[in-house]
Tab-separated table of N, CA and C and ligand atoms in Angstrom:
chain	number	residue	atom	x	y	z
A	1	UNK	N	119.635	-61.768	77.499
A	1	UNK	CA	120.073	-62.751	76.498
A	1	UNK	C	119.272	-62.572	75.222
A	2	UNK	N	119.825	-63.025	74.131
A	2	UNK	CA	119.162	-62.811	72.855
A	2	UNK	C	118.917	-64.136	72.126
A	3	UNK	N	118.762	-65.199	72.860
A	3	UNK	CA	118.505	-66.493	72.232
A	3	UNK	C	117.270	-66.381	71.340
A	4	UNK	N	117.466	-66.635	70.072
A	4	UNK	CA	116.374	-66.474	69.128
A	4	UNK	C	116.500	-67.536	68.057
A	5	UNK	N	115.374	-68.105	67.687
A	5	UNK	CA	115.395	-69.154	66.681
A	5	UNK	C	115.693	-68.570	65.305
A	6	UNK	N	115.136	-67.411	65.044
A	6	UNK	CA	115.296	-66.776	63.748
A	6	UNK	C	116.424	-65.741	63.829
A	7	UNK	N	117.542	-65.975	63.136
A	7	UNK	CA	118.678	-65.059	63.235
A	7	UNK	C	118.406	-63.700	62.597
A	8	UNK	N	117.295	-63.575	61.871
A	8	UNK	CA	116.936	-62.302	61.252
A	8	UNK	C	116.089	-61.451	62.190
A	9	UNK	N	115.822	-61.969	63.379
A	9	UNK	CA	115.058	-61.222	64.370
A	9	UNK	C	115.961	-60.881	65.547
A	10	UNK	N	116.044	-59.603	65.838
A	10	UNK	CA	116.937	-59.127	66.889
A	10	UNK	C	116.143	-58.483	68.005
A	11	UNK	N	116.715	-58.551	69.196
A	11	UNK	CA	116.117	-57.876	70.332
A	11	UNK	C	117.239	-57.150	71.061
A	12	UNK	N	116.978	-55.902	71.390
A	12	UNK	CA	117.956	-55.135	72.151
A	12	UNK	C	117.233	-54.420	73.285
A	13	UNK	N	117.859	-54.475	74.441
A	13	UNK	CA	117.267	-53.855	75.625
A	13	UNK	C	118.017	-52.572	75.961
A	14	UNK	N	117.262	-51.602	76.478
A	14	UNK	CA	117.858	-50.331	76.891
A	14	UNK	C	117.438	-50.051	78.327
A	15	UNK	N	118.206	-49.189	78.992
A	15	UNK	CA	118.068	-49.055	80.445
A	15	UNK	C	117.925	-47.598	80.903
A	16	UNK	N	117.636	-47.430	82.184
A	16	UNK	CA	117.625	-46.104	82.802
A	16	UNK	C	119.039	-45.548	82.971
A	17	UNK	N	120.029	-46.382	82.735
A	17	UNK	CA	121.425	-45.942	82.870
A	17	UNK	C	121.989	-45.444	81.538
A	18	UNK	N	121.094	-45.096	80.608
A	18	UNK	CA	121.515	-44.577	79.308
A	18	UNK	C	122.431	-45.564	78.582
A	19	UNK	N	121.995	-46.807	78.525
A	19	UNK	CA	122.824	-47.820	77.867
A	19	UNK	C	121.956	-48.849	77.155
A	20	UNK	N	122.585	-49.512	76.169
A	20	UNK	CA	122.019	-50.718	75.589
A	20	UNK	C	122.653	-51.904	76.314
A	21	UNK	N	121.843	-52.910	76.631
A	21	UNK	CA	122.393	-54.115	77.270
A	21	UNK	C	123.276	-54.858	76.270
A	22	UNK	N	122.799	-54.961	75.026
A	22	UNK	CA	123.570	-55.631	73.973
A	22	UNK	C	124.370	-54.563	73.216
A	23	UNK	N	125.674	-54.750	73.139
A	23	UNK	CA	126.506	-53.770	72.444
A	23	UNK	C	127.024	-54.304	71.118
A	24	UNK	N	126.616	-55.511	70.780
A	24	UNK	CA	126.914	-56.030	69.445
A	24	UNK	C	125.724	-56.846	68.959
A	25	UNK	N	125.280	-56.534	67.752
A	25	UNK	CA	124.188	-57.276	67.130
A	25	UNK	C	124.703	-57.869	65.837
A	26	UNK	N	124.334	-59.123	65.587
A	26	UNK	CA	124.829	-59.809	64.396
A	26	UNK	C	123.667	-60.297	63.537
A	27	UNK	N	123.788	-60.042	62.257
A	27	UNK	CA	122.767	-60.498	61.317
A	27	UNK	C	123.452	-61.206	60.160
A	28	UNK	N	123.025	-62.396	59.830
A	28	UNK	CA	123.592	-63.072	58.650
A	28	UNK	C	123.214	-62.318	57.379
A	29	UNK	N	124.156	-62.235	56.467
A	29	UNK	CA	123.890	-61.531	55.210
A	29	UNK	C	122.798	-62.227	54.395
A	30	UNK	N	122.442	-63.427	54.790
A	30	UNK	CA	121.368	-64.147	54.087
A	30	UNK	C	119.981	-63.614	54.454
A	31	UNK	N	119.884	-62.788	55.470
A	31	UNK	CA	118.581	-62.225	55.851
A	31	UNK	C	118.173	-61.162	54.833
A	32	UNK	N	116.999	-61.308	54.278
A	32	UNK	CA	116.497	-60.288	53.339
A	32	UNK	C	115.891	-59.117	54.093
A	33	UNK	N	115.341	-59.413	55.236
A	33	UNK	CA	114.767	-58.381	56.105
A	33	UNK	C	115.203	-58.672	57.538
A	34	UNK	N	115.288	-57.612	58.306
A	34	UNK	CA	115.613	-57.743	59.722
A	34	UNK	C	114.462	-57.157	60.520
A	35	UNK	N	114.033	-57.880	61.523
A	35	UNK	CA	113.061	-57.332	62.460
A	35	UNK	C	113.770	-57.088	63.774
A	36	UNK	N	113.729	-55.862	64.213
A	36	UNK	CA	114.404	-55.484	65.447
A	36	UNK	C	113.377	-54.978	66.456
A	37	UNK	N	113.458	-55.515	67.650
A	37	UNK	CA	112.606	-55.059	68.739
A	37	UNK	C	113.473	-54.384	69.786
A	38	UNK	N	113.122	-53.164	70.116
A	38	UNK	CA	113.806	-52.413	71.163
A	38	UNK	C	112.920	-52.393	72.396
A	39	UNK	N	113.487	-52.806	73.516
A	39	UNK	CA	112.762	-52.752	74.795
A	39	UNK	C	113.460	-51.766	75.712
A	40	UNK	N	112.659	-51.052	76.470
A	40	UNK	CA	113.202	-50.164	77.512
A	40	UNK	C	112.869	-50.836	78.834
A	41	UNK	N	113.883	-51.398	79.474
A	41	UNK	CA	113.635	-52.176	80.690
A	41	UNK	C	113.719	-51.314	81.950
A	42	UNK	N	113.878	-50.008	81.749
A	42	UNK	CA	113.882	-49.110	82.901
A	42	UNK	C	112.477	-48.641	83.223
A	43	UNK	N	112.389	-47.578	84.030
A	43	UNK	CA	111.088	-47.046	84.439
A	43	UNK	C	110.945	-45.559	84.126
A	44	UNK	N	112.020	-44.919	83.695
A	44	UNK	CA	111.960	-43.472	83.461
A	44	UNK	C	111.204	-43.165	82.168
A	45	UNK	N	110.467	-42.043	82.144
A	45	UNK	CA	109.664	-41.709	80.964
A	45	UNK	C	110.520	-41.284	79.775
A	46	UNK	N	109.904	-41.345	78.608
A	46	UNK	CA	110.612	-41.004	77.372
A	46	UNK	C	111.114	-39.569	77.368
A	47	UNK	N	110.410	-38.681	78.082
A	47	UNK	CA	110.810	-37.273	78.071
A	47	UNK	C	112.178	-37.060	78.712
A	48	UNK	N	112.536	-37.913	79.671
A	48	UNK	CA	113.820	-37.713	80.350
A	48	UNK	C	114.833	-38.801	80.038
A	49	UNK	N	114.376	-40.005	79.680
A	49	UNK	CA	115.308	-41.098	79.380
A	49	UNK	C	114.809	-41.854	78.151
A	50	UNK	N	114.499	-41.102	77.104
A	50	UNK	CA	113.995	-41.717	75.890
A	50	UNK	C	115.088	-42.464	75.131
A	51	UNK	N	114.685	-43.556	74.517
A	51	UNK	CA	115.638	-44.325	73.710
A	51	UNK	C	115.009	-44.698	72.371
A	52	UNK	N	115.842	-44.682	71.355
A	52	UNK	CA	115.462	-45.266	70.080
A	52	UNK	C	116.639	-46.087	69.576
A	53	UNK	N	116.488	-46.640	68.411
A	53	UNK	CA	117.550	-47.454	67.813
A	53	UNK	C	117.704	-46.969	66.374
A	54	UNK	N	118.895	-46.464	66.091
A	54	UNK	CA	119.171	-45.891	64.778
A	54	UNK	C	120.387	-46.606	64.199
A	55	UNK	N	120.296	-46.947	62.921
A	55	UNK	CA	121.401	-47.643	62.261
A	55	UNK	C	121.980	-46.774	61.150
A	56	UNK	N	123.296	-46.596	61.187
A	56	UNK	CA	124.007	-45.869	60.128
A	56	UNK	C	125.351	-46.547	59.886
A	57	UNK	N	126.019	-46.139	58.814
A	57	UNK	CA	127.425	-46.475	58.693
A	57	UNK	C	128.129	-45.794	59.864
A	58	UNK	N	129.151	-46.430	60.388
A	58	UNK	CA	129.841	-45.876	61.552
A	58	UNK	C	130.363	-44.463	61.285
A	59	UNK	N	130.854	-44.230	60.088
A	59	UNK	CA	131.434	-42.919	59.764
A	59	UNK	C	130.384	-41.815	59.705
A	60	UNK	N	129.109	-42.186	59.655
A	60	UNK	CA	128.053	-41.185	59.531
A	60	UNK	C	127.246	-41.002	60.808
A	61	UNK	N	127.566	-41.788	61.826
A	61	UNK	CA	126.789	-41.727	63.063
A	61	UNK	C	126.768	-40.322	63.663
A	62	UNK	N	127.938	-39.723	63.807
A	62	UNK	CA	128.038	-38.429	64.472
A	62	UNK	C	127.217	-37.350	63.749
A	63	UNK	N	127.374	-37.290	62.444
A	63	UNK	CA	126.669	-36.242	61.699
A	63	UNK	C	125.156	-36.476	61.711
A	64	UNK	N	124.743	-37.729	61.675
A	64	UNK	CA	123.310	-38.022	61.738
A	64	UNK	C	122.756	-37.676	63.116
A	65	UNK	N	123.495	-38.000	64.151
A	65	UNK	CA	123.045	-37.705	65.516
A	65	UNK	C	122.884	-36.199	65.708
A	66	UNK	N	123.826	-35.445	65.215
A	66	UNK	CA	123.759	-33.981	65.354
A	66	UNK	C	122.598	-33.427	64.533
A	67	UNK	N	122.422	-33.954	63.324
A	67	UNK	CA	121.324	-33.495	62.474
A	67	UNK	C	119.963	-33.812	63.087
A	68	UNK	N	119.900	-34.850	63.900
A	68	UNK	CA	118.621	-35.265	64.468
A	68	UNK	C	118.275	-34.604	65.795
A	69	UNK	N	119.219	-33.875	66.355
A	69	UNK	CA	119.039	-33.340	67.711
A	69	UNK	C	117.770	-32.524	67.897
A	70	UNK	N	117.404	-31.756	66.892
A	70	UNK	CA	116.227	-30.900	67.009
A	70	UNK	C	114.981	-31.497	66.368
A	71	UNK	N	115.077	-32.737	65.925
A	71	UNK	CA	113.953	-33.389	65.227
A	71	UNK	C	113.085	-34.173	66.208
A	72	UNK	N	112.611	-33.469	67.246
A	72	UNK	CA	111.835	-34.176	68.269
A	72	UNK	C	110.541	-34.757	67.706
A	73	UNK	N	110.039	-34.163	66.617
A	73	UNK	CA	108.799	-34.673	66.014
A	73	UNK	C	109.048	-35.869	65.115
A	74	UNK	N	110.305	-36.181	64.868
A	74	UNK	CA	110.642	-37.309	63.990
A	74	UNK	C	111.640	-38.252	64.670
A	75	UNK	N	111.392	-38.528	65.958
A	75	UNK	CA	112.214	-39.481	66.717
A	75	UNK	C	113.687	-39.088	66.744
A	76	UNK	N	113.965	-37.787	66.697
A	76	UNK	CA	115.349	-37.287	66.733
A	76	UNK	C	116.212	-37.864	65.618
A	77	UNK	N	115.569	-38.028	64.468
A	77	UNK	CA	116.269	-38.534	63.290
A	77	UNK	C	115.970	-37.578	62.135
A	78	UNK	N	116.981	-37.169	61.360
A	78	UNK	CA	116.707	-36.288	60.223
A	78	UNK	C	115.774	-36.963	59.221
A	79	UNK	N	114.804	-36.186	58.733
A	79	UNK	CA	113.776	-36.728	57.835
A	79	UNK	C	114.342	-37.044	56.459
A	80	UNK	N	113.864	-38.139	55.875
A	80	UNK	CA	114.189	-38.494	54.494
A	80	UNK	C	115.696	-38.398	54.240
A	81	UNK	N	116.468	-38.951	55.124
A	81	UNK	CA	117.918	-38.859	55.056
A	81	UNK	C	118.498	-40.241	54.738
A	82	UNK	N	119.158	-40.348	53.596
A	82	UNK	CA	119.651	-41.647	53.137
A	82	UNK	C	120.734	-42.227	54.048
A	83	UNK	N	121.315	-41.389	54.890
A	83	UNK	CA	122.321	-41.905	55.831
A	83	UNK	C	121.692	-42.773	56.915
A	84	UNK	N	120.396	-42.562	57.147
A	84	UNK	CA	119.685	-43.349	58.158
A	84	UNK	C	119.220	-44.649	57.511
A	85	UNK	N	119.812	-45.750	57.892
A	85	UNK	CA	119.514	-47.040	57.262
A	85	UNK	C	118.259	-47.663	57.867
A	86	UNK	N	118.003	-47.361	59.129
A	86	UNK	CA	116.800	-47.833	59.810
A	86	UNK	C	116.701	-47.096	61.139
A	87	UNK	N	115.471	-46.916	61.622
A	87	UNK	CA	115.324	-46.361	62.967
A	87	UNK	C	113.959	-46.698	63.536
A	88	UNK	N	113.909	-46.738	64.856
A	88	UNK	CA	112.647	-46.965	65.560
A	88	UNK	C	112.121	-45.633	66.079
A	89	UNK	N	110.969	-45.692	66.695
A	89	UNK	CA	110.442	-44.559	67.442
A	89	UNK	C	111.182	-44.459	68.777
A	90	UNK	N	110.906	-43.387	69.500
A	90	UNK	CA	111.484	-43.190	70.830
A	90	UNK	C	110.522	-43.754	71.876
A	91	UNK	N	111.064	-44.517	72.814
A	91	UNK	CA	110.229	-45.119	73.865
A	91	UNK	C	110.771	-44.780	75.245
A	92	UNK	N	109.906	-44.963	76.245
A	92	UNK	CA	110.292	-44.768	77.637
A	92	UNK	C	110.234	-46.090	78.400
A	93	UNK	N	110.483	-46.015	79.693
A	93	UNK	CA	110.534	-47.210	80.525
A	93	UNK	C	109.287	-48.077	80.415
A	94	UNK	N	109.499	-49.387	80.311
A	94	UNK	CA	108.395	-50.331	80.238
A	94	UNK	C	107.817	-50.516	78.854
A	95	UNK	N	108.297	-49.732	77.887
A	95	UNK	CA	107.741	-49.803	76.536
A	95	UNK	C	108.649	-50.608	75.606
A	96	UNK	N	108.094	-50.970	74.460
A	96	UNK	CA	108.900	-51.604	73.417
A	96	UNK	C	108.389	-51.149	72.065
A	97	UNK	N	109.249	-51.264	71.076
A	97	UNK	CA	108.895	-50.863	69.719
A	97	UNK	C	109.640	-51.775	68.760
A	98	UNK	N	109.083	-51.932	67.576
A	98	UNK	CA	109.644	-52.908	66.650
A	98	UNK	C	109.640	-52.349	65.236
A	99	UNK	N	110.665	-52.677	64.478
A	99	UNK	CA	110.711	-52.295	63.067
A	99	UNK	C	111.194	-53.479	62.237
A	100	UNK	N	110.776	-53.484	60.984
A	100	UNK	CA	111.314	-54.431	60.018
A	100	UNK	C	111.880	-53.628	58.863
A	101	UNK	N	113.124	-53.923	58.506
A	101	UNK	CA	113.749	-53.175	57.409
A	101	UNK	C	114.512	-54.124	56.499
A	102	UNK	N	114.591	-53.779	55.212
A	102	UNK	CA	115.292	-54.634	54.254
A	102	UNK	C	116.806	-54.469	54.385
A	103	UNK	N	117.531	-55.520	54.111
A	103	UNK	CA	118.996	-55.456	54.173
A	103	UNK	C	119.588	-55.098	52.814
A	104	UNK	N	118.736	-54.847	51.839
A	104	UNK	CA	119.175	-54.570	50.478
A	104	UNK	C	120.254	-53.480	50.418
A	105	UNK	N	120.124	-52.463	51.251
A	105	UNK	CA	121.072	-51.353	51.215
A	105	UNK	C	122.328	-51.579	52.032
A	106	UNK	N	122.444	-52.725	52.677
A	106	UNK	CA	123.608	-52.992	53.525
A	106	UNK	C	124.673	-53.754	52.753
A	107	UNK	N	125.902	-53.474	53.112
A	107	UNK	CA	127.037	-54.127	52.464
A	107	UNK	C	127.563	-55.219	53.396
A	108	UNK	N	127.725	-56.399	52.856
A	108	UNK	CA	128.256	-57.498	53.663
A	108	UNK	C	129.643	-57.125	54.196
A	109	UNK	N	129.813	-57.238	55.508
A	109	UNK	CA	131.088	-56.889	56.119
A	109	UNK	C	131.289	-55.392	56.313
A	110	UNK	N	130.250	-54.609	56.061
A	110	UNK	CA	130.357	-53.159	56.215
A	110	UNK	C	130.512	-52.746	57.678
A	111	UNK	N	130.883	-51.491	57.863
A	111	UNK	CA	131.143	-50.970	59.204
A	111	UNK	C	129.935	-50.160	59.669
A	112	UNK	N	129.097	-50.785	60.494
A	112	UNK	CA	127.838	-50.166	60.906
A	112	UNK	C	127.773	-50.009	62.426
A	113	UNK	N	127.115	-48.931	62.826
A	113	UNK	CA	126.909	-48.680	64.249
A	113	UNK	C	125.437	-48.415	64.497
A	114	UNK	N	124.929	-48.956	65.600
A	114	UNK	CA	123.591	-48.569	66.031
A	114	UNK	C	123.733	-47.684	67.267
A	115	UNK	N	122.810	-46.770	67.415
A	115	UNK	CA	122.901	-45.840	68.540
A	115	UNK	C	121.530	-45.280	68.867
A	116	UNK	N	121.460	-44.627	70.033
A	116	UNK	CA	120.256	-43.895	70.422
A	116	UNK	C	120.501	-42.435	70.085
A	117	UNK	N	119.584	-41.833	69.322
A	117	UNK	CA	119.778	-40.442	68.901
A	117	UNK	C	119.072	-39.441	69.819
A	118	UNK	N	118.540	-39.909	70.937
A	118	UNK	CA	117.974	-38.969	71.925
A	118	UNK	C	119.095	-38.018	72.326
A	119	UNK	N	118.798	-36.711	72.372
A	119	UNK	CA	119.874	-35.745	72.627
A	119	UNK	C	120.723	-36.085	73.849
A	120	UNK	N	122.028	-36.101	73.633
A	120	UNK	CA	122.964	-36.382	74.709
A	120	UNK	C	123.303	-37.847	74.886
A	121	UNK	N	122.615	-38.738	74.174
A	121	UNK	CA	122.829	-40.165	74.389
A	121	UNK	C	123.803	-40.808	73.399
A	122	UNK	N	123.847	-40.289	72.180
A	122	UNK	CA	124.502	-41.026	71.089
A	122	UNK	C	125.987	-41.288	71.331
A	123	UNK	N	126.627	-40.408	72.071
A	123	UNK	CA	128.077	-40.559	72.209
A	123	UNK	C	128.476	-41.772	73.050
A	124	UNK	N	127.587	-42.182	73.965
A	124	UNK	CA	127.933	-43.345	74.766
A	124	UNK	C	126.963	-44.514	74.556
A	125	UNK	N	125.755	-44.204	74.048
A	125	UNK	CA	124.746	-45.246	73.928
A	125	UNK	C	124.751	-45.777	72.493
A	126	UNK	N	125.631	-46.745	72.260
A	126	UNK	CA	125.825	-47.225	70.905
A	126	UNK	C	126.410	-48.626	70.915
A	127	UNK	N	126.410	-49.240	69.751
A	127	UNK	CA	126.956	-50.588	69.639
A	127	UNK	C	127.289	-50.896	68.185
A	128	UNK	N	127.834	-52.073	68.003
A	128	UNK	CA	128.280	-52.500	66.673
A	128	UNK	C	127.227	-53.387	66.027
A	129	UNK	N	126.963	-53.127	64.770
A	129	UNK	CA	126.033	-53.926	63.986
A	129	UNK	C	126.834	-54.686	62.929
A	130	UNK	N	126.850	-55.988	63.066
A	130	UNK	CA	127.650	-56.834	62.166
A	130	UNK	C	126.730	-57.489	61.148
A	131	UNK	N	127.027	-57.304	59.895
A	131	UNK	CA	126.221	-57.886	58.810
A	131	UNK	C	127.170	-58.701	57.931
A	132	UNK	N	127.127	-59.993	58.097
A	132	UNK	CA	128.028	-60.819	57.270
A	132	UNK	C	127.603	-62.283	57.251
B	201	LIG	CO1	118.601	-43.027	74.720
């Protein structure tokens, strides 16, 4: 569950089954910044079941995921790439990571997708990010 007093703070859980528990995240456009916490509620290590949280426009998810495949030193995300709106580090089972990012670059009502860019995960491990 994601019961939270502050609507600008999000929590998403990830699993050993290569999935996010929450497949839709909602942020009011009134939030100037978003703090997102990613938890890995499984037990498998990052080397075999690593997860991160990457935000892009939906139309750019595929190309960003492919560009990040070999970027193991940069959380499988292409460096200094404007298509990447926000991303966390890669974590393994039992770990969590948190980021805060400004919503300045987001368009109210825009079409956004969050996904895990760990190689092989992005095609099924993803969800909708609603900003409105
Ligand atoms: Co993953």
